[in-house]
Short mmCIF file of C-alpha atoms in Angstrom, two decimals:
data_model
loop_
_atom_site.label_atom_id
_atom_site.label_comp_id
_atom_site.label_asym_id
_atom_site.label_seq_id
_atom_site.Cartn_x
_atom_site.Cartn_y
_atom_site.Cartn_z
CA MET Y 94 0.00 -0.11 -0.04
CA THR Y 95 1.34 3.44 -0.85
CA LEU Y 96 1.92 5.84 1.86
CA SER Y 97 -0.79 8.71 2.13
CA LYS Y 98 0.03 12.22 3.07
CA ILE Y 99 -1.95 13.29 6.20
CA ALA Y 100 -2.72 16.73 4.67
CA LYS Y 101 -4.56 14.99 1.67
CA LEU Y 102 -6.41 12.65 3.96
CA ILE Y 103 -7.61 15.64 6.17
CA LYS Y 104 -8.78 17.31 2.89
CA ASP Y 105 -10.10 14.29 0.83
CA GLY Y 106 -10.26 11.29 3.09
CA GLN Y 107 -13.48 9.28 3.10
CA PRO Y 108 -14.88 7.11 5.73
CA GLU Y 109 -14.21 3.49 5.25
CA GLN Y 110 -11.08 4.16 3.25
CA GLN Y 111 -8.17 1.88 4.00
CA VAL Y 112 -4.86 3.88 4.36
CA GLU Y 113 -1.31 3.73 5.32
CA VAL Y 114 0.43 6.67 7.05
CA ALA Y 115 3.64 7.36 8.85
CA GLY Y 116 4.90 10.24 10.86
CA TRP Y 117 5.90 11.36 14.37
CA VAL Y 118 3.82 11.43 17.35
CA ARG Y 119 2.93 14.82 18.58
CA THR Y 120 0.97 13.62 21.64
CA LYS Y 121 -0.31 10.22 23.21
CA ARG Y 122 -3.35 9.73 25.58
CA GLU Y 123 -3.93 6.24 27.11
CA SER Y 124 -7.17 5.09 28.32
CA LYS Y 125 -8.02 2.47 31.08
CA GLN Y 126 -10.38 0.71 28.45
CA ALA Y 127 -7.11 -0.60 26.64
CA PHE Y 128 -6.91 1.86 23.84
CA ALA Y 129 -4.92 4.96 23.13
CA PHE Y 130 -5.05 8.30 21.22
CA LEU Y 131 -2.21 9.27 19.07
CA GLU Y 132 -1.82 12.56 17.32
CA LEU Y 133 0.36 11.97 14.32
CA ASN Y 134 1.84 14.66 12.03
CA ASP Y 135 4.19 13.93 8.88
CA GLY Y 136 4.96 17.70 8.17
CA SER Y 137 2.39 17.87 5.23
CA SER Y 138 0.01 20.08 7.28
CA MET Y 139 -0.40 21.99 10.45
CA THR Y 140 -2.97 19.70 11.63
CA GLY Y 141 -2.15 16.13 12.76
CA LEU Y 142 -4.32 13.04 12.21
CA GLN Y 143 -5.91 11.26 15.19
CA VAL Y 144 -5.14 7.66 15.47
CA ILE Y 145 -7.09 5.39 17.62
CA VAL Y 146 -5.20 2.27 18.72
CA ASP Y 147 -6.88 -0.58 20.76
CA ASP Y 148 -5.80 -3.94 22.13
CA SER Y 149 -6.99 -5.72 19.08
CA VAL Y 150 -3.83 -4.30 17.24
CA PRO Y 151 -0.87 -6.91 17.23
CA GLY Y 152 1.86 -6.02 19.75
CA PHE Y 153 -0.46 -3.27 21.35
CA ALA Y 154 0.80 -3.24 24.81
CA ASP Y 155 4.58 -3.11 23.89
CA SER Y 156 4.15 -0.59 21.05
CA ILE Y 157 2.16 1.88 23.17
CA LYS Y 158 4.60 1.60 25.95
CA ALA Y 159 7.57 2.48 23.42
CA ILE Y 160 5.65 5.43 21.95
CA THR Y 161 6.26 8.77 23.43
CA THR Y 162 6.46 12.32 22.06
CA GLY Y 163 8.78 12.34 19.08
CA ALA Y 164 8.74 8.72 18.28
CA SER Y 165 8.11 7.84 14.65
CA VAL Y 166 5.31 5.32 13.77
CA ARG Y 167 3.91 3.64 10.51
CA VAL Y 168 0.11 2.91 10.77
CA VAL Y 169 -2.19 0.86 8.58
CA GLY Y 170 -6.12 1.15 9.26
CA VAL Y 171 -9.33 2.38 8.28
CA LEU Y 172 -10.65 6.06 8.35
CA LYS Y 173 -13.79 6.74 10.33
CA GLU Y 174 -15.87 9.78 10.88
CA SER Y 175 -14.75 11.52 14.02
CA PRO Y 176 -17.10 12.57 16.76
CA GLY Y 177 -14.20 14.93 18.09
CA LYS Y 178 -14.34 18.64 17.81
CA GLY Y 179 -12.23 20.10 15.00
CA GLN Y 180 -11.66 16.95 12.88
CA SER Y 181 -13.92 15.16 10.44
CA ILE Y 182 -11.98 11.94 10.25
CA GLU Y 183 -9.78 9.97 12.51
CA LEU Y 184 -7.81 6.64 11.80
CA HIS Y 185 -8.62 3.42 13.50
CA ALA Y 186 -5.30 1.38 13.55
CA ALA Y 187 -5.10 -2.38 12.35
CA GLU Y 188 -1.39 -2.33 12.25
CA LEU Y 189 1.04 -0.34 14.19
CA THR Y 190 4.82 -0.37 13.75
CA VAL Y 191 7.19 1.70 15.91
CA LEU Y 192 9.93 2.88 13.55
CA GLY Y 193 12.10 4.91 15.88
CA THR Y 194 11.68 5.76 19.70
CA ALA Y 195 12.40 9.20 21.49
CA ASP Y 196 13.60 9.23 24.97
CA ALA Y 197 10.88 11.19 27.02
CA GLN Y 198 13.66 12.41 29.30
CA THR Y 199 16.01 13.90 26.69
CA TYR Y 200 13.60 14.68 23.64
CA PRO Y 201 13.59 18.66 23.77
CA LEU Y 202 10.15 19.17 22.12
CA GLN Y 203 7.68 18.35 24.68
CA LYS Y 204 4.00 19.66 24.47
CA LYS Y 205 4.70 23.25 25.57
CA ARG Y 206 5.70 26.63 24.10
CA HIS Y 207 9.43 26.95 23.46
CA SER Y 208 11.13 30.31 22.81
CA PHE Y 209 12.38 31.00 19.37
CA GLU Y 210 15.97 31.56 20.85
CA PHE Y 211 15.81 28.11 22.29
CA LEU Y 212 14.52 26.48 18.98
CA ARG Y 213 17.67 28.09 17.24
CA GLU Y 214 19.64 25.99 19.44
CA ILE Y 215 18.14 22.89 18.15
CA ALA Y 216 17.58 23.69 14.44
CA HIS Y 217 17.70 20.16 13.37
CA LEU Y 218 14.42 19.47 15.10
CA ARG Y 219 12.45 22.82 15.20
CA PRO Y 220 10.79 21.99 11.79
CA ARG Y 221 8.72 19.50 13.84
CA THR Y 222 6.96 22.35 15.64
CA ASN Y 223 3.97 24.13 14.38
CA THR Y 224 5.62 27.44 13.72
CA PHE Y 225 8.60 25.94 11.81
CA GLY Y 226 6.68 23.48 9.86
CA ALA Y 227 4.56 26.29 8.69
CA ILE Y 228 7.55 28.38 7.74
CA ALA Y 229 8.98 25.43 5.67
CA ARG Y 230 5.69 24.86 3.92
CA VAL Y 231 5.46 28.84 3.25
CA ARG Y 232 8.94 29.03 2.15
CA ASN Y 233 8.33 26.12 -0.52
CA ALA Y 234 5.20 27.91 -1.79
CA LEU Y 235 6.87 31.12 -2.04
CA CYS Y 236 9.85 29.57 -4.06
CA ALA Y 237 7.25 27.82 -6.26
CA ALA Y 238 5.49 31.21 -6.76
CA ILE Y 239 8.46 32.87 -7.91
CA HIS Y 240 9.58 30.30 -10.31
CA ASN Y 241 5.96 30.28 -11.69
CA PHE Y 242 5.88 34.07 -12.05
CA PHE Y 243 9.02 34.07 -14.38
CA GLN Y 244 8.32 30.85 -16.07
CA SER Y 245 4.91 32.02 -17.13
CA ARG Y 246 6.22 35.12 -18.53
CA GLY Y 247 9.12 33.42 -20.77
CA PHE Y 248 11.96 34.04 -18.55
CA LEU Y 249 14.83 31.76 -18.59
CA TYR Y 250 16.15 30.28 -15.18
CA ILE Y 251 19.98 30.82 -15.31
CA HIS Y 252 22.44 29.30 -12.87
CA THR Y 253 25.24 31.75 -11.98
CA PRO Y 254 28.30 30.95 -10.19
CA VAL Y 255 28.52 30.71 -6.30
CA ILE Y 256 32.28 31.20 -6.67
CA THR Y 257 33.45 34.67 -8.23
CA THR Y 258 36.30 36.88 -8.77
CA SER Y 259 34.44 39.96 -8.92
CA ASP Y 260 32.63 42.04 -6.27
CA CYS Y 261 29.03 43.07 -7.61
CA GLU Y 262 28.33 45.57 -4.82
CA GLY Y 263 31.88 46.97 -4.64
CA ALA Y 264 31.77 46.91 -0.72
CA GLY Y 265 34.40 44.36 -0.37
CA THR Y 266 32.44 42.35 2.31
CA MET Y 267 33.01 39.10 0.69
CA PHE Y 268 33.90 35.56 2.06
CA GLN Y 269 37.30 34.48 0.51
CA VAL Y 270 37.55 30.90 -1.06
CA THR Y 271 41.00 29.44 -0.99
CA THR Y 272 43.05 26.27 -0.77
CA LEU Y 273 46.14 27.84 0.52
CA ASP Y 274 47.42 26.57 3.95
CA LEU Y 275 46.52 29.42 6.14
CA ALA Y 276 48.20 27.84 9.11
CA LYS Y 277 51.44 27.71 7.18
CA LEU Y 278 51.08 31.30 5.88
CA ALA Y 279 50.53 32.75 9.41
CA GLN Y 280 53.71 31.04 10.57
CA VAL Y 281 55.84 32.43 7.55
CA LYS Y 282 54.21 35.72 7.77
CA THR Y 283 54.78 36.10 3.94
CA GLU Y 284 52.75 38.03 1.47
CA ILE Y 285 50.03 35.96 -0.07
CA ASP Y 286 50.67 34.77 -3.68
CA TYR Y 287 47.31 34.09 -5.03
CA GLY Y 288 49.01 32.75 -8.26
CA GLN Y 289 49.47 29.63 -5.93
CA ASP Y 290 45.87 29.42 -5.16
CA PHE Y 291 43.36 27.06 -6.78
CA PHE Y 292 42.03 29.49 -9.17
CA GLY Y 293 45.37 31.38 -9.71
CA LYS Y 294 43.66 34.66 -8.32
CA GLN Y 295 41.68 35.92 -5.30
CA ALA Y 296 38.23 34.32 -5.36
CA SER Y 297 35.23 34.70 -3.07
CA LEU Y 298 31.62 33.58 -2.53
CA THR Y 299 29.30 35.62 -4.58
CA VAL Y 300 27.19 38.52 -3.15
CA SER Y 301 24.99 38.55 -6.23
CA GLY Y 302 24.44 36.73 -9.53
CA GLN Y 303 23.47 40.06 -11.38
CA LEU Y 304 26.59 40.81 -13.33
CA GLU Y 305 26.53 37.16 -14.71
CA ALA Y 306 22.70 37.39 -15.45
CA GLU Y 307 23.37 40.30 -17.31
CA THR Y 308 25.52 38.47 -19.92
CA PHE Y 309 22.39 36.24 -20.55
CA ALA Y 310 19.99 39.20 -20.58
CA SER Y 311 22.29 40.59 -23.50
CA SER Y 312 22.19 37.22 -25.21
CA VAL Y 313 18.80 35.21 -24.71
CA GLY Y 314 16.54 38.06 -23.30
CA ASP Y 315 14.51 38.04 -20.09
CA CYS Y 316 16.12 35.80 -17.52
CA TYR Y 317 16.54 35.34 -13.69
CA THR Y 318 18.91 33.69 -11.18
CA PHE Y 319 17.76 32.30 -7.97
CA GLY Y 320 20.34 31.01 -5.56
CA PRO Y 321 22.46 31.44 -2.21
CA THR Y 322 24.32 34.66 -1.88
CA PHE Y 323 26.67 35.67 0.89
CA ARG Y 324 27.75 38.72 2.79
CA ALA Y 325 30.65 38.90 5.22
CA GLU Y 326 29.27 41.77 7.11
CA ASN Y 327 29.72 41.50 10.87
CA SER Y 328 25.88 42.40 11.42
CA ASN Y 329 24.30 40.90 14.35
CA THR Y 330 20.86 42.13 13.85
CA THR Y 331 17.25 40.67 13.34
CA ARG Y 332 17.41 41.66 9.54
CA HIS Y 333 20.82 40.34 8.36
CA LEU Y 334 22.33 36.88 7.50
CA ALA Y 335 25.72 35.94 6.24
CA GLU Y 336 24.00 33.35 3.82
CA PHE Y 337 20.75 34.27 2.26
CA TRP Y 338 18.70 33.52 -1.05
CA MET Y 339 18.08 36.01 -3.61
CA VAL Y 340 16.07 36.22 -6.76
CA GLU Y 341 17.52 38.30 -9.40
CA PRO Y 342 15.78 38.98 -13.00
CA GLU Y 343 17.47 40.91 -15.57
CA MET Y 344 15.66 42.18 -18.70
CA PRO Y 345 17.02 43.84 -21.88
CA PHE Y 346 15.24 46.79 -23.40
CA TYR Y 347 13.55 47.71 -20.09
CA GLU Y 348 13.97 51.15 -18.58
CA LEU Y 349 13.36 52.34 -15.14
CA ASN Y 350 9.58 52.38 -15.28
CA ASP Y 351 9.39 49.08 -16.92
CA ASN Y 352 11.52 47.78 -14.12
CA MET Y 353 9.14 49.18 -11.37
CA ASP Y 354 5.97 47.89 -13.33
CA LEU Y 355 7.56 44.37 -13.17
CA ALA Y 356 8.72 44.58 -9.50
CA GLU Y 357 5.17 45.71 -8.44
CA SER Y 358 3.50 42.97 -10.39
CA PHE Y 359 5.81 40.43 -8.94
CA ILE Y 360 5.48 41.35 -5.24
CA ARG Y 361 1.65 41.37 -5.58
CA THR Y 362 1.49 38.13 -7.49
CA ILE Y 363 3.83 36.03 -5.45
CA LEU Y 364 2.12 37.12 -2.10
CA ALA Y 365 -1.34 36.37 -3.51
CA ASP Y 366 -0.02 32.74 -4.65
CA VAL Y 367 1.12 32.12 -1.25
CA LEU Y 368 -2.12 32.97 0.61
CA ALA Y 369 -3.88 30.73 -1.93
CA ALA Y 370 -1.45 27.83 -1.46
CA CYS Y 371 -1.06 27.96 2.34
CA PRO Y 372 -4.43 29.16 3.85
CA GLU Y 373 -4.03 27.10 7.01
CA ASP Y 374 -0.38 27.94 7.79
CA MET Y 375 -1.24 31.74 6.98
CA GLU Y 376 -4.14 31.63 9.46
CA PHE Y 377 -1.75 30.24 12.01
CA PHE Y 378 0.77 33.11 11.65
CA ASN Y 379 -2.12 35.76 11.78
CA LEU Y 380 -3.48 34.01 14.93
CA ARG Y 381 -0.22 33.13 16.83
CA ILE Y 382 2.52 35.35 15.49
CA GLU Y 383 1.27 38.69 14.03
CA LYS Y 384 -2.54 39.47 14.15
CA THR Y 385 -2.44 42.08 11.41
CA ILE Y 386 -0.51 40.02 8.83
CA LEU Y 387 -3.25 38.99 6.55
CA GLU Y 388 -4.61 42.49 6.59
CA THR Y 389 -1.03 43.88 5.82
CA LEU Y 390 -0.61 41.33 2.96
CA ARG Y 391 -4.11 42.18 1.42
CA ASN Y 392 -3.27 46.02 1.52
CA ILE Y 393 -0.08 45.18 -0.52
CA ILE Y 394 -1.99 43.01 -2.89
CA ASP Y 395 -4.89 45.16 -3.48
CA ASN Y 396 -3.40 48.54 -3.79
CA ASP Y 397 -1.21 50.37 -6.48
CA PHE Y 398 2.37 51.12 -5.10
CA ILE Y 399 2.99 54.78 -4.46
CA ARG Y 400 6.05 55.89 -6.80
CA LEU Y 401 8.14 58.56 -5.22
CA PRO Y 402 11.50 60.23 -5.98
CA TYR Y 403 14.03 59.85 -3.23
CA THR Y 404 14.44 63.50 -3.13
CA GLU Y 405 10.80 63.92 -2.26
CA ALA Y 406 10.90 61.06 0.25
CA VAL Y 407 13.68 63.06 2.28
CA GLU Y 408 11.43 66.06 2.20
CA ILE Y 409 8.45 64.20 3.74
CA LEU Y 410 10.60 62.71 6.39
CA LEU Y 411 12.18 66.07 7.30
CA ALA Y 412 8.74 67.64 7.44
CA SER Y 413 7.13 64.76 9.63
CA GLY Y 414 8.20 66.05 12.71
CA GLN Y 415 9.20 62.49 13.74
CA GLU Y 416 12.23 61.86 15.95
CA PHE Y 417 14.30 59.15 14.13
CA GLU Y 418 17.39 57.37 15.66
CA TYR Y 419 19.13 58.03 12.42
CA PRO Y 420 18.75 61.85 11.35
CA VAL Y 421 17.54 62.40 7.99
CA SER Y 422 19.31 64.52 5.16
CA TRP Y 423 19.71 64.31 1.50
CA GLY Y 424 22.43 61.78 0.52
CA ILE Y 425 22.02 59.36 3.25
CA ASP Y 426 21.07 55.69 2.80
CA LEU Y 427 17.61 55.45 4.33
CA GLN Y 428 17.26 53.27 7.31
CA SER Y 429 14.47 50.83 8.14
CA GLU Y 430 12.88 53.37 10.42
CA HIS Y 431 12.51 55.94 7.49
CA GLU Y 432 11.33 53.28 5.22
CA ARG Y 433 8.86 51.99 7.68
CA PHE Y 434 7.43 55.62 8.57
CA LEU Y 435 6.79 56.17 4.70
CA THR Y 436 4.82 52.84 4.26
CA GLU Y 437 3.17 52.38 7.74
CA GLN Y 438 2.38 55.77 8.86
CA HIS Y 439 2.60 58.26 5.87
CA PHE Y 440 1.23 56.48 2.98
CA LYS Y 441 -0.01 53.26 4.76
CA GLN Y 442 0.79 51.26 1.59
CA PRO Y 443 3.87 50.01 -0.36
CA VAL Y 444 6.21 52.71 -1.79
CA ILE Y 445 8.81 52.57 -4.73
CA LEU Y 446 11.45 55.17 -4.18
CA TYR Y 447 13.73 55.96 -7.28
CA ASP Y 448 16.52 58.27 -8.46
CA TYR Y 449 18.94 57.80 -5.31
CA PRO Y 450 22.03 59.83 -4.85
CA ARG Y 451 24.79 58.24 -6.95
CA SER Y 452 27.20 58.44 -4.07
CA ILE Y 453 25.39 55.84 -2.25
CA LYS Y 454 24.66 53.34 -5.01
CA PRO Y 455 26.81 50.77 -6.91
CA PHE Y 456 28.74 51.51 -10.08
CA TYR Y 457 26.55 49.60 -12.35
CA MET Y 458 23.44 51.75 -12.03
CA ARG Y 459 22.75 54.24 -14.75
CA CYS Y 460 23.59 57.80 -14.19
CA ASN Y 461 20.87 60.48 -14.58
CA GLU Y 462 21.53 63.72 -16.48
CA ASP Y 463 21.60 65.82 -13.39
CA GLY Y 464 25.03 64.29 -12.46
CA LYS Y 465 23.74 63.65 -8.80
CA THR Y 466 21.35 60.62 -9.02
CA VAL Y 467 21.34 57.24 -10.55
CA ARG Y 468 18.19 55.27 -11.97
CA ALA Y 469 17.79 53.09 -8.73
CA MET Y 470 14.67 52.10 -7.21
CA ASP Y 471 13.93 50.36 -3.84
CA VAL Y 472 10.37 48.67 -3.15
CA LEU Y 473 9.39 49.44 0.31
CA VAL Y 474 6.60 47.41 2.19
CA PRO Y 475 5.12 47.69 5.71
CA ARG Y 476 6.71 45.85 8.56
CA VAL Y 477 9.97 44.93 6.55
CA GLY Y 478 11.14 48.03 4.74
CA GLU Y 479 13.07 47.51 1.82
CA ILE Y 480 12.19 44.24 0.01
CA ILE Y 481 13.57 44.75 -3.55
CA GLY Y 482 16.42 46.92 -4.65
CA GLY Y 483 17.16 47.28 -8.43
CA SER Y 484 17.96 49.84 -11.13
CA GLN Y 485 18.15 50.58 -14.82
CA ARG Y 486 21.84 49.51 -15.46
CA GLU Y 487 24.52 51.65 -17.04
CA GLU Y 488 24.72 50.69 -20.80
CA ARG Y 489 27.19 53.41 -21.86
CA LEU Y 490 30.78 52.34 -22.04
CA ASP Y 491 32.24 55.64 -21.17
CA VAL Y 492 30.04 56.33 -18.23
CA LEU Y 493 30.48 53.09 -16.84
CA THR Y 494 34.20 53.10 -16.90
CA ASP Y 495 34.09 56.51 -15.34
CA ARG Y 496 31.90 55.16 -12.58
CA MET Y 497 34.21 52.30 -11.91
CA ALA Y 498 37.02 54.74 -11.45
CA GLU Y 499 34.79 56.91 -9.06
CA CYS Y 500 34.01 53.75 -7.03
CA GLY Y 501 37.70 52.64 -6.85
CA LEU Y 502 37.37 49.58 -9.01
CA GLU Y 503 39.85 48.38 -11.77
CA PRO Y 504 38.09 48.18 -15.30
CA GLU Y 505 40.42 45.15 -16.24
CA ASP Y 506 38.80 43.10 -13.51
CA TYR Y 507 35.34 43.58 -15.23
CA TRP Y 508 36.65 43.28 -18.88
CA TRP Y 509 34.08 40.92 -19.78
CA TYR Y 510 31.38 42.98 -18.16
CA LEU Y 511 32.44 45.98 -20.28
CA ASP Y 512 32.53 43.92 -23.44
CA LEU Y 513 28.61 43.89 -23.04
CA ARG Y 514 28.60 47.64 -23.58
CA ARG Y 515 31.25 47.26 -26.54
CA TYR Y 516 29.12 44.71 -28.48
CA GLY Y 517 25.45 45.60 -29.07
CA SER Y 518 24.73 47.50 -25.89
CA VAL Y 519 21.05 48.02 -25.03
CA PRO Y 520 19.05 49.68 -22.28
CA HIS Y 521 18.51 47.04 -19.63
CA SER Y 522 17.21 46.73 -15.94
CA GLY Y 523 16.93 44.27 -13.17
CA PHE Y 524 16.40 43.84 -9.48
CA GLY Y 525 17.02 41.67 -6.47
CA LEU Y 526 14.59 40.36 -3.95
CA GLY Y 527 15.59 38.80 -0.78
CA LEU Y 528 13.75 35.62 -0.04
CA GLU Y 529 14.19 35.77 3.70
CA ARG Y 530 12.88 39.24 3.85
CA THR Y 531 9.85 38.33 1.91
CA LEU Y 532 9.25 35.63 4.44
CA LEU Y 533 9.55 38.04 7.22
CA LEU Y 534 6.74 39.96 5.51
CA LEU Y 535 4.61 36.67 4.87
CA THR Y 536 4.95 35.17 8.25
CA GLY Y 537 5.06 38.21 10.79
CA MET Y 538 8.18 36.65 12.30
CA ALA Y 539 10.44 39.15 14.05
CA ASN Y 540 14.02 37.62 13.33
CA ILE Y 541 15.26 36.55 9.90
CA ARG Y 542 17.11 33.76 11.58
CA ASP Y 543 13.74 32.10 12.04
CA VAL Y 544 12.84 31.90 8.45
CA ILE Y 545 15.86 30.13 6.93
CA PRO Y 546 16.49 26.39 8.00
CA PHE Y 547 20.09 26.94 9.22
CA PRO Y 548 20.99 30.58 9.75
CA ARG Y 549 24.53 31.78 9.18
CA THR Y 550 25.51 34.71 11.25
CA PRO Y 551 28.58 36.04 12.90
CA LYS Y 552 30.06 33.34 15.13
CA ASN Y 553 27.21 30.94 14.28
CA ALA Y 554 27.56 28.14 11.70
CA GLU Y 555 26.07 25.23 13.41
CA PHE Y 556 24.38 22.23 11.73
#
């Protein structure tokens, strides 16, 4: 008999249907009348399946004695209508096999509330909890929605390298990749000869797949890359990770307004898709984590985004009378508190800011004619602040070369990127969306370490 998923049985299971299920025991209740109730969960849904086991089941006494919270079992039986509240069916066992026991004295996930800080210490077990099982399902649905959005619009999915020799952001906060013997180098205290390294030059983990994606956008058209990216910033905040996932589309013949149109449609579509795919999990987050999360998401999905130049945003912030931790002035990189003021208090809906000062943006963004700003855009949403950063890319070879010098970069290191401007250059645009930032928005979770399976942060690389 084929194993059935509990989620499907709860949704479509019929009385008198014979089924086989397997999963982990959430709770066990024994009766003096020689039967027991098990709540079984296989991770396919928030709700577990109630299993009734009586003494007619072979090996009943020994099996029930061995079963505790966290044990894994396989059950064959018949579905029956359930008289219990909140469930339409239950499974009456004919066969019960204990697959793996869990010592009740040491199993850390007992039936009580655990703090998120504690659960980070047992990240290998936390997906068994309601909260983290729901996060895993929502994360999966979000990834599927992202791929579906681009695939349905004819974008090509491109795999860009994880190991790179160029710094897309020009900030230098990259993890080095090397096969050199660091202990030996420390002993001899000699200057590092990267010519002896594996790649013959200094290499790092990528901070973005954008530059490589631009090569495909300049060849095969609309494309996107979706994978892990890395930042070696010593940021111990609730919004930063050293390893996180990014989706980055690149589109030829797109100017800034086209880019903003796509980004807005993208956000609204993927949020709506997740709400449709995970109603039970989203209701849980709305009930247990953040009571306004569904209202916030509906506001984003149902309303057009405000589009506002950076300069006007600064004027609004200065005139607000609000006391910010970080003072506002033209030329600063806006902080989360500024972004959230605009989206949560001033406009009460998402905002796309554009035309940022060139001094705070990377070299590849197209310069405006005013000489002070670039065609950058950031999509800001309530609760999270910036969720998308993007721009029209600089397609003019001379201007791009000047910008590299301005940012202290060597054009020779980007010779292939400059070739895209030498041979058939076109206006083009793109953006990046952080998957984990989007999950903070969707779930209402407060710490980004709780929406990725195994967080990588300063001094923390467990599991």
